[in-house]
Amino acid sequence: MVKYTLSIDGMQCGMCESHINDSIRGAFPVKKVTSSHSKNQTIIISENRLNEEKLKDVIDKTGYSLVSVSSEPYEKKGLFSAFKNKTD
């Protein structure tokens, strides 16, 4: 799984966050999307890598500006992850 952190300029309220989230969900098969207008940030969790050029196009069509994109491997941490055998 991959975690994307997007820096987005122009979000002002919860409706802006919802607009971004809905646009991303409509364009990509993602596991989770959350946005924060106060942090100017959107977090995406995806099973596979996303096309960053298409991601930029999707955000641009909403009227907001994609400032930067960073990605990193993502491993879900559940309640029992602390007890998981490290050799798995």
JSON list of C-alpha atoms in Angstrom, two decimals:
[
{"chain": "A", "resi": 1, "resn": "MET", "atom": "CA", "xyz": [0.00, 0.00, 0.00]},
{"chain": "A", "resi": 2, "resn": "VAL", "atom": "CA", "xyz": [1.09, 3.56, -0.65]},
{"chain": "A", "resi": 3, "resn": "LYS", "atom": "CA", "xyz": [0.42, 6.74, 1.34]},
{"chain": "A", "resi": 4, "resn": "TYR", "atom": "CA", "xyz": [0.31, 10.00, -0.61]},
{"chain": "A", "resi": 5, "resn": "THR", "atom": "CA", "xyz": [0.51, 13.39, 1.05]},
{"chain": "A", "resi": 6, "resn": "LEU", "atom": "CA", "xyz": [-0.72, 16.23, -1.15]},
{"chain": "A", "resi": 7, "resn": "SER", "atom": "CA", "xyz": [-0.23, 19.89, -0.43]},
{"chain": "A", "resi": 8, "resn": "ILE", "atom": "CA", "xyz": [-3.24, 21.71, -1.91]},
{"chain": "A", "resi": 9, "resn": "ASP", "atom": "CA", "xyz": [-3.74, 25.45, -2.07]},
{"chain": "A", "resi": 10, "resn": "GLY", "atom": "CA", "xyz": [-7.19, 27.06, -2.02]},
{"chain": "A", "resi": 11, "resn": "MET", "atom": "CA", "xyz": [-9.27, 24.93, 0.37]},
{"chain": "A", "resi": 12, "resn": "GLN", "atom": "CA", "xyz": [-11.24, 27.17, 2.72]},
{"chain": "A", "resi": 13, "resn": "CYS", "atom": "CA", "xyz": [-13.85, 24.96, 4.43]},
{"chain": "A", "resi": 14, "resn": "GLY", "atom": "CA", "xyz": [-15.27, 21.50, 4.93]},
{"chain": "A", "resi": 15, "resn": "MET", "atom": "CA", "xyz": [-17.11, 21.64, 1.60]},
{"chain": "A", "resi": 16, "resn": "CYS", "atom": "CA", "xyz": [-13.77, 22.24, -0.14]},
{"chain": "A", "resi": 17, "resn": "GLU", "atom": "CA", "xyz": [-12.38, 19.14, 1.59]},
{"chain": "A", "resi": 18, "resn": "SER", "atom": "CA", "xyz": [-15.41, 17.12, 0.48]},
{"chain": "A", "resi": 19, "resn": "HIS", "atom": "CA", "xyz": [-15.07, 18.35, -3.10]},
{"chain": "A", "resi": 20, "resn": "ILE", "atom": "CA", "xyz": [-11.41, 17.25, -3.24]},
{"chain": "A", "resi": 21, "resn": "ASN", "atom": "CA", "xyz": [-12.17, 13.88, -1.60]},
{"chain": "A", "resi": 22, "resn": "ASP", "atom": "CA", "xyz": [-15.07, 13.11, -3.94]},
{"chain": "A", "resi": 23, "resn": "SER", "atom": "CA", "xyz": [-13.02, 14.04, -7.02]},
{"chain": "A", "resi": 24, "resn": "ILE", "atom": "CA", "xyz": [-10.16, 11.75, -5.99]},
{"chain": "A", "resi": 25, "resn": "ARG", "atom": "CA", "xyz": [-12.52, 8.86, -5.15]},
{"chain": "A", "resi": 26, "resn": "GLY", "atom": "CA", "xyz": [-14.19, 9.27, -8.54]},
{"chain": "A", "resi": 27, "resn": "ALA", "atom": "CA", "xyz": [-10.91, 9.14, -10.47]},
{"chain": "A", "resi": 28, "resn": "PHE", "atom": "CA", "xyz": [-8.91, 6.52, -8.54]},
{"chain": "A", "resi": 29, "resn": "PRO", "atom": "CA", "xyz": [-9.60, 3.23, -6.71]},
{"chain": "A", "resi": 30, "resn": "VAL", "atom": "CA", "xyz": [-8.34, 4.43, -3.31]},
{"chain": "A", "resi": 31, "resn": "LYS", "atom": "CA", "xyz": [-8.74, 2.87, 0.14]},
{"chain": "A", "resi": 32, "resn": "LYS", "atom": "CA", "xyz": [-9.01, 6.15, 2.08]},
{"chain": "A", "resi": 33, "resn": "VAL", "atom": "CA", "xyz": [-8.95, 9.91, 1.41]},
{"chain": "A", "resi": 34, "resn": "THR", "atom": "CA", "xyz": [-8.95, 12.64, 4.05]},
{"chain": "A", "resi": 35, "resn": "SER", "atom": "CA", "xyz": [-8.44, 16.37, 3.56]},
{"chain": "A", "resi": 36, "resn": "SER", "atom": "CA", "xyz": [-7.80, 19.25, 5.93]},
{"chain": "A", "resi": 37, "resn": "HIS", "atom": "CA", "xyz": [-8.35, 22.83, 4.81]},
{"chain": "A", "resi": 38, "resn": "SER", "atom": "CA", "xyz": [-6.54, 24.13, 7.92]},
{"chain": "A", "resi": 39, "resn": "LYS", "atom": "CA", "xyz": [-3.41, 22.13, 7.00]},
{"chain": "A", "resi": 40, "resn": "ASN", "atom": "CA", "xyz": [-3.87, 22.60, 3.22]},
{"chain": "A", "resi": 41, "resn": "GLN", "atom": "CA", "xyz": [-3.31, 18.86, 2.97]},
{"chain": "A", "resi": 42, "resn": "THR", "atom": "CA", "xyz": [-4.90, 15.71, 1.57]},
{"chain": "A", "resi": 43, "resn": "ILE", "atom": "CA", "xyz": [-3.85, 12.19, 2.58]},
{"chain": "A", "resi": 44, "resn": "ILE", "atom": "CA", "xyz": [-4.56, 9.28, 0.23]},
{"chain": "A", "resi": 45, "resn": "ILE", "atom": "CA", "xyz": [-4.10, 5.60, 1.05]},
{"chain": "A", "resi": 46, "resn": "SER", "atom": "CA", "xyz": [-4.04, 3.42, -2.05]},
{"chain": "A", "resi": 47, "resn": "GLU", "atom": "CA", "xyz": [-3.46, -0.25, -2.76]},
{"chain": "A", "resi": 48, "resn": "ASN", "atom": "CA", "xyz": [-1.35, 0.65, -5.81]},
{"chain": "A", "resi": 49, "resn": "ARG", "atom": "CA", "xyz": [0.72, 3.58, -7.03]},
{"chain": "A", "resi": 50, "resn": "LEU", "atom": "CA", "xyz": [-1.26, 6.45, -8.56]},
{"chain": "A", "resi": 51, "resn": "ASN", "atom": "CA", "xyz": [-0.43, 8.35, -11.74]},
{"chain": "A", "resi": 52, "resn": "GLU", "atom": "CA", "xyz": [0.75, 11.69, -10.34]},
{"chain": "A", "resi": 53, "resn": "GLU", "atom": "CA", "xyz": [0.10, 13.55, -13.62]},
{"chain": "A", "resi": 54, "resn": "LYS", "atom": "CA", "xyz": [-3.54, 12.35, -13.59]},
{"chain": "A", "resi": 55, "resn": "LEU", "atom": "CA", "xyz": [-3.75, 13.28, -9.90]},
{"chain": "A", "resi": 56, "resn": "LYS", "atom": "CA", "xyz": [-2.63, 16.83, -10.76]},
{"chain": "A", "resi": 57, "resn": "ASP", "atom": "CA", "xyz": [-5.25, 17.02, -13.55]},
{"chain": "A", "resi": 58, "resn": "VAL", "atom": "CA", "xyz": [-8.02, 15.84, -11.20]},
{"chain": "A", "resi": 59, "resn": "ILE", "atom": "CA", "xyz": [-7.10, 18.46, -8.57]},
{"chain": "A", "resi": 60, "resn": "ASP", "atom": "CA", "xyz": [-6.75, 21.24, -11.19]},
{"chain": "A", "resi": 61, "resn": "LYS", "atom": "CA", "xyz": [-10.26, 20.50, -12.49]},
{"chain": "A", "resi": 62, "resn": "THR", "atom": "CA", "xyz": [-11.67, 21.16, -9.00]},
{"chain": "A", "resi": 63, "resn": "GLY", "atom": "CA", "xyz": [-10.31, 24.72, -9.08]},
{"chain": "A", "resi": 64, "resn": "TYR", "atom": "CA", "xyz": [-7.68, 24.13, -6.38]},
{"chain": "A", "resi": 65, "resn": "SER", "atom": "CA", "xyz": [-3.92, 24.02, -6.89]},
{"chain": "A", "resi": 66, "resn": "LEU", "atom": "CA", "xyz": [-1.77, 20.97, -6.25]},
{"chain": "A", "resi": 67, "resn": "VAL", "atom": "CA", "xyz": [1.46, 22.37, -4.77]},
{"chain": "A", "resi": 68, "resn": "SER", "atom": "CA", "xyz": [3.34, 19.13, -4.06]},
{"chain": "A", "resi": 69, "resn": "VAL", "atom": "CA", "xyz": [2.98, 15.36, -3.84]},
{"chain": "A", "resi": 70, "resn": "SER", "atom": "CA", "xyz": [5.01, 12.98, -1.70]},
{"chain": "A", "resi": 71, "resn": "SER", "atom": "CA", "xyz": [4.58, 9.24, -1.31]},
{"chain": "A", "resi": 72, "resn": "GLU", "atom": "CA", "xyz": [5.81, 6.55, 1.02]},
{"chain": "A", "resi": 73, "resn": "PRO", "atom": "CA", "xyz": [5.07, 2.89, 1.72]},
{"chain": "A", "resi": 74, "resn": "TYR", "atom": "CA", "xyz": [2.13, 2.44, 4.07]},
{"chain": "A", "resi": 75, "resn": "GLU", "atom": "CA", "xyz": [1.48, -0.37, 6.51]},
{"chain": "A", "resi": 76, "resn": "LYS", "atom": "CA", "xyz": [-1.75, -0.35, 8.45]},
{"chain": "A", "resi": 77, "resn": "LYS", "atom": "CA", "xyz": [-1.13, -0.38, 12.17]},
{"chain": "A", "resi": 78, "resn": "GLY", "atom": "CA", "xyz": [-3.90, -2.06, 14.09]},
{"chain": "A", "resi": 79, "resn": "LEU", "atom": "CA", "xyz": [-4.43, -2.76, 17.76]},
{"chain": "A", "resi": 80, "resn": "PHE", "atom": "CA", "xyz": [-2.40, -5.96, 17.70]},
{"chain": "A", "resi": 81, "resn": "SER", "atom": "CA", "xyz": [0.44, -4.78, 15.44]},
{"chain": "A", "resi": 82, "resn": "ALA", "atom": "CA", "xyz": [2.72, -4.32, 18.46]},
{"chain": "A", "resi": 83, "resn": "PHE", "atom": "CA", "xyz": [2.47, -8.07, 19.12]},
{"chain": "A", "resi": 84, "resn": "LYS", "atom": "CA", "xyz": [3.12, -9.09, 15.51]},
{"chain": "A", "resi": 85, "resn": "ASN", "atom": "CA", "xyz": [6.20, -11.24, 14.92]},
{"chain": "A", "resi": 86, "resn": "LYS", "atom": "CA", "xyz": [8.88, -9.02, 13.35]},
{"chain": "A", "resi": 87, "resn": "THR", "atom": "CA", "xyz": [10.08, -11.89, 11.11]},
{"chain": "A", "resi": 88, "resn": "ASP", "atom": "CA", "xyz": [6.80, -12.05, 9.11]}
]
